[in-house]
Amino acid sequence: MDRREALKTMGMAIAAAALAGVAPNSYAAILKDRAKNKKRLVFYFTATGNSFFIAKSLADEPISIPQALKKGELKYEADEIGFVFPDYAAAAPLIVREFLEKAQLKAQYMFSVITFGNASVNVAEWWNNYAKEHGVSFNYIKPILMVDNYLPVFDMNEQIKIDKHTDESLAVIITDLAEQKSFIEPSDLGRFNVDMLKGMQNHHFSMTADRLLELKADRCIQCMTCQKVCPHNNFTPSDDAVLFKGKCEFCLACVHNCPQKALTLKSQWPGAPGERNPEARYRNPNVSLNEIIKSNRQ
């Protein structure tokens, strides 16, 4: 049994335990019967593999949003359509918004799973409202806690030590979706406030690659992994280094996936370091570099 099947089994067991008097085997059969002949499309955006791992746990062949946007035709119809993407300061990445705005989507059941690493605050509510403004209604939106790959704040070596119970949360989501549950995660702003979140969003989404990144030329071997994982094709080789410029998604795929750790972040505000630990990088252990390249390469 592979990891995905194990997670599905876990999800069924959780649901079965919640239904008094229904045997696990009977409940599993019910879920299997309900899923029969249903077409599910799952669209995703990933930088370090977290969202891709979730997406491929929910669909056999999830569809990369950067690759879909390269096509002229963005018309999709299925029984179920889902989105999986990372939480960027309680909002969706710009590339995800662009796809939602351009695509024509038709399904009886719409869902989103949003990966986050620290606090989801009001991201589900934000995404629900944003989608409605663009003519899309979601039945189910749930964030899922995973390793936080935001380098200005978190040390990746410390993050990977924390058990965030991702497998258990994913099992619940798998069961919810099998049941076509209706649920939008309630907002929990906690210590955050709306003005602070808007400030973070404006900062992130106004970045360009040359303002964000620094290259350690003595480490760079011009393997062009940065170019291959960038959803905006911001990198080009030069005689003795790599050049970067253009609109930045702030996904940090280039920084995390550089095998030489030659790319680092500049300071994001006066007096603050660009990163907590420039020697620590992250990629989801269930996702390969080639899968991220295939997802984002332009």
Coordinates of C-alpha atoms in Angstrom, one line a residue:
M1 CA 0.0 0.0 0.0
D2 CA 1.5 3.4 -1.0
R3 CA 1.3 6.6 1.0
R4 CA -1.7 8.0 -0.7
E5 CA -3.7 4.8 -0.3
A6 CA -2.7 4.7 3.4
L7 CA -4.0 8.2 3.9
K8 CA -7.3 7.4 2.2
T9 CA -7.6 4.4 4.5
M10 CA -6.9 6.6 7.5
G11 CA -9.6 9.0 6.4
M12 CA -12.1 6.3 6.0
A13 CA -11.3 5.0 9.5
I14 CA -11.8 8.4 11.1
A15 CA -15.1 8.9 9.4
A16 CA -16.3 5.4 10.3
A17 CA -15.4 5.9 13.9
A18 CA -17.6 9.0 13.9
L19 CA -20.6 7.2 12.6
A20 CA -21.9 5.0 15.4
G21 CA -23.1 1.6 14.3
V22 CA -21.4 1.7 10.9
A23 CA -18.7 -0.9 10.4
P24 CA -15.4 0.5 8.9
N25 CA -15.6 -2.0 6.0
S26 CA -19.1 -1.0 5.2
Y27 CA -18.3 2.7 5.3
A28 CA -15.3 2.2 3.0
A29 CA -17.5 0.5 0.5
I30 CA -20.0 3.4 0.7
L31 CA -17.2 5.9 -0.1
K32 CA -15.9 3.8 -2.9
D33 CA -19.3 3.5 -4.5
R34 CA -19.9 7.3 -4.2
A35 CA -16.6 8.0 -5.9
K36 CA -17.3 5.7 -8.8
N37 CA -17.5 7.3 -12.2
K38 CA -16.9 10.8 -10.8
K39 CA -14.4 13.1 -12.6
R40 CA -12.3 15.2 -10.3
L41 CA -9.9 17.9 -11.5
V42 CA -7.4 19.4 -9.1
F43 CA -5.4 22.5 -10.0
Y44 CA -2.3 23.4 -7.9
F45 CA 0.6 25.8 -7.5
T46 CA 3.7 24.7 -5.7
A47 CA 7.2 26.0 -4.9
T48 CA 8.7 23.5 -2.4
G49 CA 6.3 20.6 -2.9
N50 CA 3.8 21.0 0.0
S51 CA 0.9 21.9 -2.2
F52 CA 1.9 19.4 -4.9
F53 CA 2.0 16.6 -2.3
I54 CA -1.6 17.5 -1.2
A55 CA -2.8 17.8 -4.8
K56 CA -1.4 14.3 -5.8
S57 CA -3.0 12.9 -2.7
L58 CA -6.4 14.1 -3.9
A59 CA -6.1 13.3 -7.6
D60 CA -4.1 10.9 -9.8
E61 CA -3.1 13.6 -12.3
P62 CA -3.3 17.1 -10.7
I63 CA -2.9 20.0 -13.1
S64 CA -0.2 22.6 -12.6
I65 CA -1.6 26.2 -12.7
P66 CA 1.5 27.7 -14.3
Q67 CA 1.4 25.0 -17.1
A68 CA -2.4 25.5 -17.6
L69 CA -1.9 29.2 -18.0
K70 CA 0.5 28.6 -20.9
K71 CA -2.5 27.1 -22.9
G72 CA -4.9 29.4 -24.7
E73 CA -8.0 27.3 -23.8
L74 CA -8.9 27.4 -20.1
K75 CA -12.3 25.7 -20.1
Y76 CA -12.8 22.8 -17.7
E77 CA -15.8 20.7 -16.7
A78 CA -15.9 17.9 -14.2
D79 CA -18.0 16.5 -11.3
E80 CA -15.6 18.0 -8.8
I81 CA -13.0 20.8 -9.3
G82 CA -10.4 21.6 -6.6
F83 CA -7.6 24.1 -6.0
V84 CA -4.5 23.5 -3.8
F85 CA -2.1 26.3 -3.2
P86 CA -0.1 28.0 -0.4
D87 CA -1.3 30.7 1.9
Y88 CA 0.5 34.0 1.1
A89 CA -0.2 36.4 4.0
A90 CA -3.8 35.3 4.3
A91 CA -4.3 35.5 0.5
A92 CA -3.8 33.5 -2.7
P93 CA -0.7 33.8 -4.8
L94 CA -1.1 36.1 -7.8
I95 CA -0.7 33.3 -10.3
V96 CA -3.6 31.4 -8.6
R97 CA -5.8 34.5 -8.8
E98 CA -4.9 35.0 -12.4
F99 CA -6.0 31.4 -13.2
L100 CA -9.2 31.7 -11.3
E101 CA -10.1 34.9 -13.2
K102 CA -9.3 33.5 -16.6
A103 CA -10.6 30.0 -16.4
Q104 CA -14.1 28.8 -17.1
L105 CA -15.0 26.2 -14.5
K106 CA -18.1 24.1 -14.3
A107 CA -18.6 21.5 -11.5
Q108 CA -21.3 20.5 -9.1
Y109 CA -18.8 20.5 -6.2
M110 CA -15.9 23.0 -5.8
F111 CA -13.3 22.8 -3.1
S112 CA -9.9 24.3 -2.1
V113 CA -7.2 23.1 0.3
I114 CA -4.8 25.8 1.3
T115 CA -1.4 24.9 2.8
F116 CA 0.0 27.1 5.6
G117 CA 2.8 26.9 8.1
N118 CA 2.1 29.2 11.0
A119 CA -1.3 30.9 11.2
S120 CA -4.1 30.6 8.5
V121 CA -5.9 33.6 10.0
N122 CA -8.7 34.5 7.5
V123 CA -7.3 32.9 4.3
A124 CA -10.3 30.7 3.7
E125 CA -12.8 33.5 4.2
W126 CA -10.6 35.8 1.9
W127 CA -10.4 33.1 -0.8
N128 CA -14.1 32.4 -0.6
N129 CA -15.0 36.1 -1.0
Y130 CA -12.4 36.6 -3.8
A131 CA -13.8 33.6 -5.7
K132 CA -17.4 34.9 -5.4
E133 CA -16.3 38.3 -6.8
H134 CA -15.1 36.4 -9.9
G135 CA -18.2 34.2 -10.3
V136 CA -16.9 31.0 -8.6
S137 CA -18.6 29.4 -5.5
F138 CA -16.8 27.0 -3.4
N139 CA -18.5 24.3 -1.3
Y140 CA -15.4 23.5 0.8
I141 CA -12.3 25.4 1.8
K142 CA -9.9 24.2 4.4
P143 CA -6.4 25.2 5.3
I144 CA -3.8 22.4 6.3
L145 CA -0.8 23.0 8.5
M146 CA 2.6 22.0 7.0
V147 CA 6.2 23.0 7.2
D148 CA 6.5 26.8 6.9
N149 CA 8.9 27.6 4.1
Y150 CA 8.9 31.4 4.6
L151 CA 12.6 32.1 4.9
P152 CA 12.6 35.6 6.4
V153 CA 10.9 34.3 9.5
F154 CA 11.6 30.6 9.9
D155 CA 14.7 28.4 10.1
M156 CA 14.0 25.3 7.9
N157 CA 16.1 23.1 10.2
E158 CA 13.8 23.9 13.1
Q159 CA 10.6 23.7 11.0
I160 CA 11.2 20.1 9.9
K161 CA 11.5 19.0 13.5
I162 CA 8.0 20.0 14.3
D163 CA 5.2 17.4 14.0
K164 CA 2.3 19.3 12.5
H165 CA 0.1 16.2 12.1
T166 CA -0.3 16.8 8.4
D167 CA -1.1 13.2 7.6
E168 CA -4.0 13.2 10.1
S169 CA -5.3 16.5 8.8
L170 CA -5.1 15.2 5.2
A171 CA -6.9 12.1 6.1
V172 CA -9.8 14.2 7.4
I173 CA -9.9 16.3 4.3
I174 CA -9.9 13.2 2.1
T175 CA -12.9 11.9 4.0
D176 CA -14.7 15.3 3.8
L177 CA -14.2 15.4 0.1
A178 CA -15.4 11.9 -0.4
E179 CA -18.6 12.9 1.4
Q180 CA -18.7 16.2 -0.6
K181 CA -19.0 18.0 2.7
S182 CA -19.9 21.7 2.7
F183 CA -17.5 23.7 4.9
I184 CA -15.6 27.0 4.9
E185 CA -13.0 27.3 7.6
P186 CA -14.0 30.2 10.0
S187 CA -11.8 33.2 10.2
D188 CA -9.5 33.5 13.2
L189 CA -7.4 36.7 12.9
G190 CA -6.0 36.2 16.4
R191 CA -3.0 38.5 16.9
F192 CA -3.2 39.7 13.3
N193 CA -5.1 42.7 12.1
V194 CA -6.4 43.5 8.7
D195 CA -4.1 46.5 8.1
M196 CA -1.0 44.4 9.0
L197 CA -2.1 41.6 6.6
K198 CA -2.7 44.1 3.8
G199 CA 0.7 45.6 4.4
M200 CA 2.3 42.1 4.1
Q201 CA 0.4 41.4 1.0
N202 CA 1.3 44.7 -0.7
H203 CA 5.0 44.1 0.2
H204 CA 5.0 40.5 -1.2
F205 CA 3.1 41.1 -4.4
S206 CA 5.1 44.2 -5.4
M207 CA 8.5 42.4 -5.4
T208 CA 10.7 42.0 -8.5
A209 CA 13.4 39.3 -8.6
D210 CA 16.3 41.8 -8.6
R211 CA 14.9 43.5 -5.5
L212 CA 14.4 40.3 -3.7
L213 CA 17.4 38.1 -4.5
E214 CA 21.1 38.0 -4.1
L215 CA 23.5 35.7 -5.8
K216 CA 26.6 34.1 -4.2
A217 CA 28.6 34.0 -7.4
D218 CA 31.3 31.8 -5.9
R219 CA 28.7 29.1 -5.3
C220 CA 26.8 29.3 -8.6
I221 CA 27.6 26.6 -11.1
Q222 CA 25.0 27.8 -13.7
C223 CA 22.9 24.6 -13.4
M224 CA 19.9 26.8 -14.0
T225 CA 17.7 25.0 -11.6
C226 CA 16.5 28.5 -10.6
Q227 CA 15.3 29.0 -14.1
K228 CA 13.6 25.6 -14.3
V229 CA 11.5 26.0 -11.1
C230 CA 10.5 29.7 -11.7
P231 CA 6.9 30.1 -12.8
H232 CA 7.8 33.4 -14.4
N233 CA 11.0 32.5 -16.2
N234 CA 13.0 35.2 -14.4
F235 CA 16.5 33.7 -14.8
T236 CA 18.9 33.7 -17.7
P237 CA 22.5 32.5 -17.8
S238 CA 25.3 35.0 -18.5
D239 CA 29.1 34.7 -19.1
D240 CA 30.0 34.2 -15.5
A241 CA 26.8 34.2 -13.5
V242 CA 23.0 34.1 -13.6
L243 CA 20.9 37.2 -14.2
F244 CA 17.5 37.7 -12.7
K245 CA 14.8 40.3 -13.2
G246 CA 11.1 40.6 -13.7
K247 CA 7.8 40.2 -11.8
C248 CA 8.3 37.8 -8.8
E249 CA 5.7 35.5 -7.4
F250 CA 7.6 35.5 -4.0
C251 CA 7.2 31.7 -4.0
L252 CA 10.9 31.2 -3.1
A253 CA 11.1 28.1 -5.3
C254 CA 14.4 29.3 -6.8
V255 CA 16.0 29.9 -3.3
H256 CA 14.8 26.6 -1.8
N257 CA 15.6 24.4 -4.8
C258 CA 19.1 25.8 -5.7
P259 CA 21.4 22.8 -5.1
Q260 CA 24.3 25.0 -4.2
K261 CA 22.4 27.4 -1.9
A262 CA 23.7 30.2 -4.2
L263 CA 20.6 32.3 -4.0
T264 CA 19.7 34.2 -0.8
L265 CA 17.2 36.8 0.1
K266 CA 18.1 40.5 0.5
S267 CA 17.0 42.3 3.7
Q268 CA 13.2 42.8 3.5
W269 CA 13.2 45.9 5.7
P270 CA 15.9 48.2 7.2
G271 CA 18.0 46.5 9.9
A272 CA 16.5 43.0 9.4
P273 CA 18.3 40.0 7.9
G274 CA 16.9 38.5 4.7
E275 CA 16.8 35.0 6.2
R276 CA 16.8 33.3 9.5
N277 CA 19.2 30.6 8.3
P278 CA 20.7 31.0 4.7
E279 CA 22.2 27.5 4.9
A280 CA 18.8 25.8 5.6
R281 CA 16.5 24.9 2.7
Y282 CA 13.3 22.8 2.3
R283 CA 11.6 20.6 -0.2
N284 CA 8.7 18.3 0.8
P285 CA 10.2 14.8 1.2
N286 CA 7.5 13.2 -0.9
V287 CA 8.2 15.4 -3.9
S288 CA 11.2 15.4 -6.2
L289 CA 13.0 18.3 -7.8
N290 CA 11.9 17.0 -11.2
E291 CA 8.3 17.2 -10.2
I292 CA 8.6 20.8 -9.2
I293 CA 10.4 21.6 -12.5
K294 CA 7.7 19.9 -14.4
S295 CA 5.1 21.9 -12.5
N296 CA 6.6 25.4 -13.0
R297 CA 9.1 25.4 -15.9
Q298 CA 8.3 28.0 -18.6

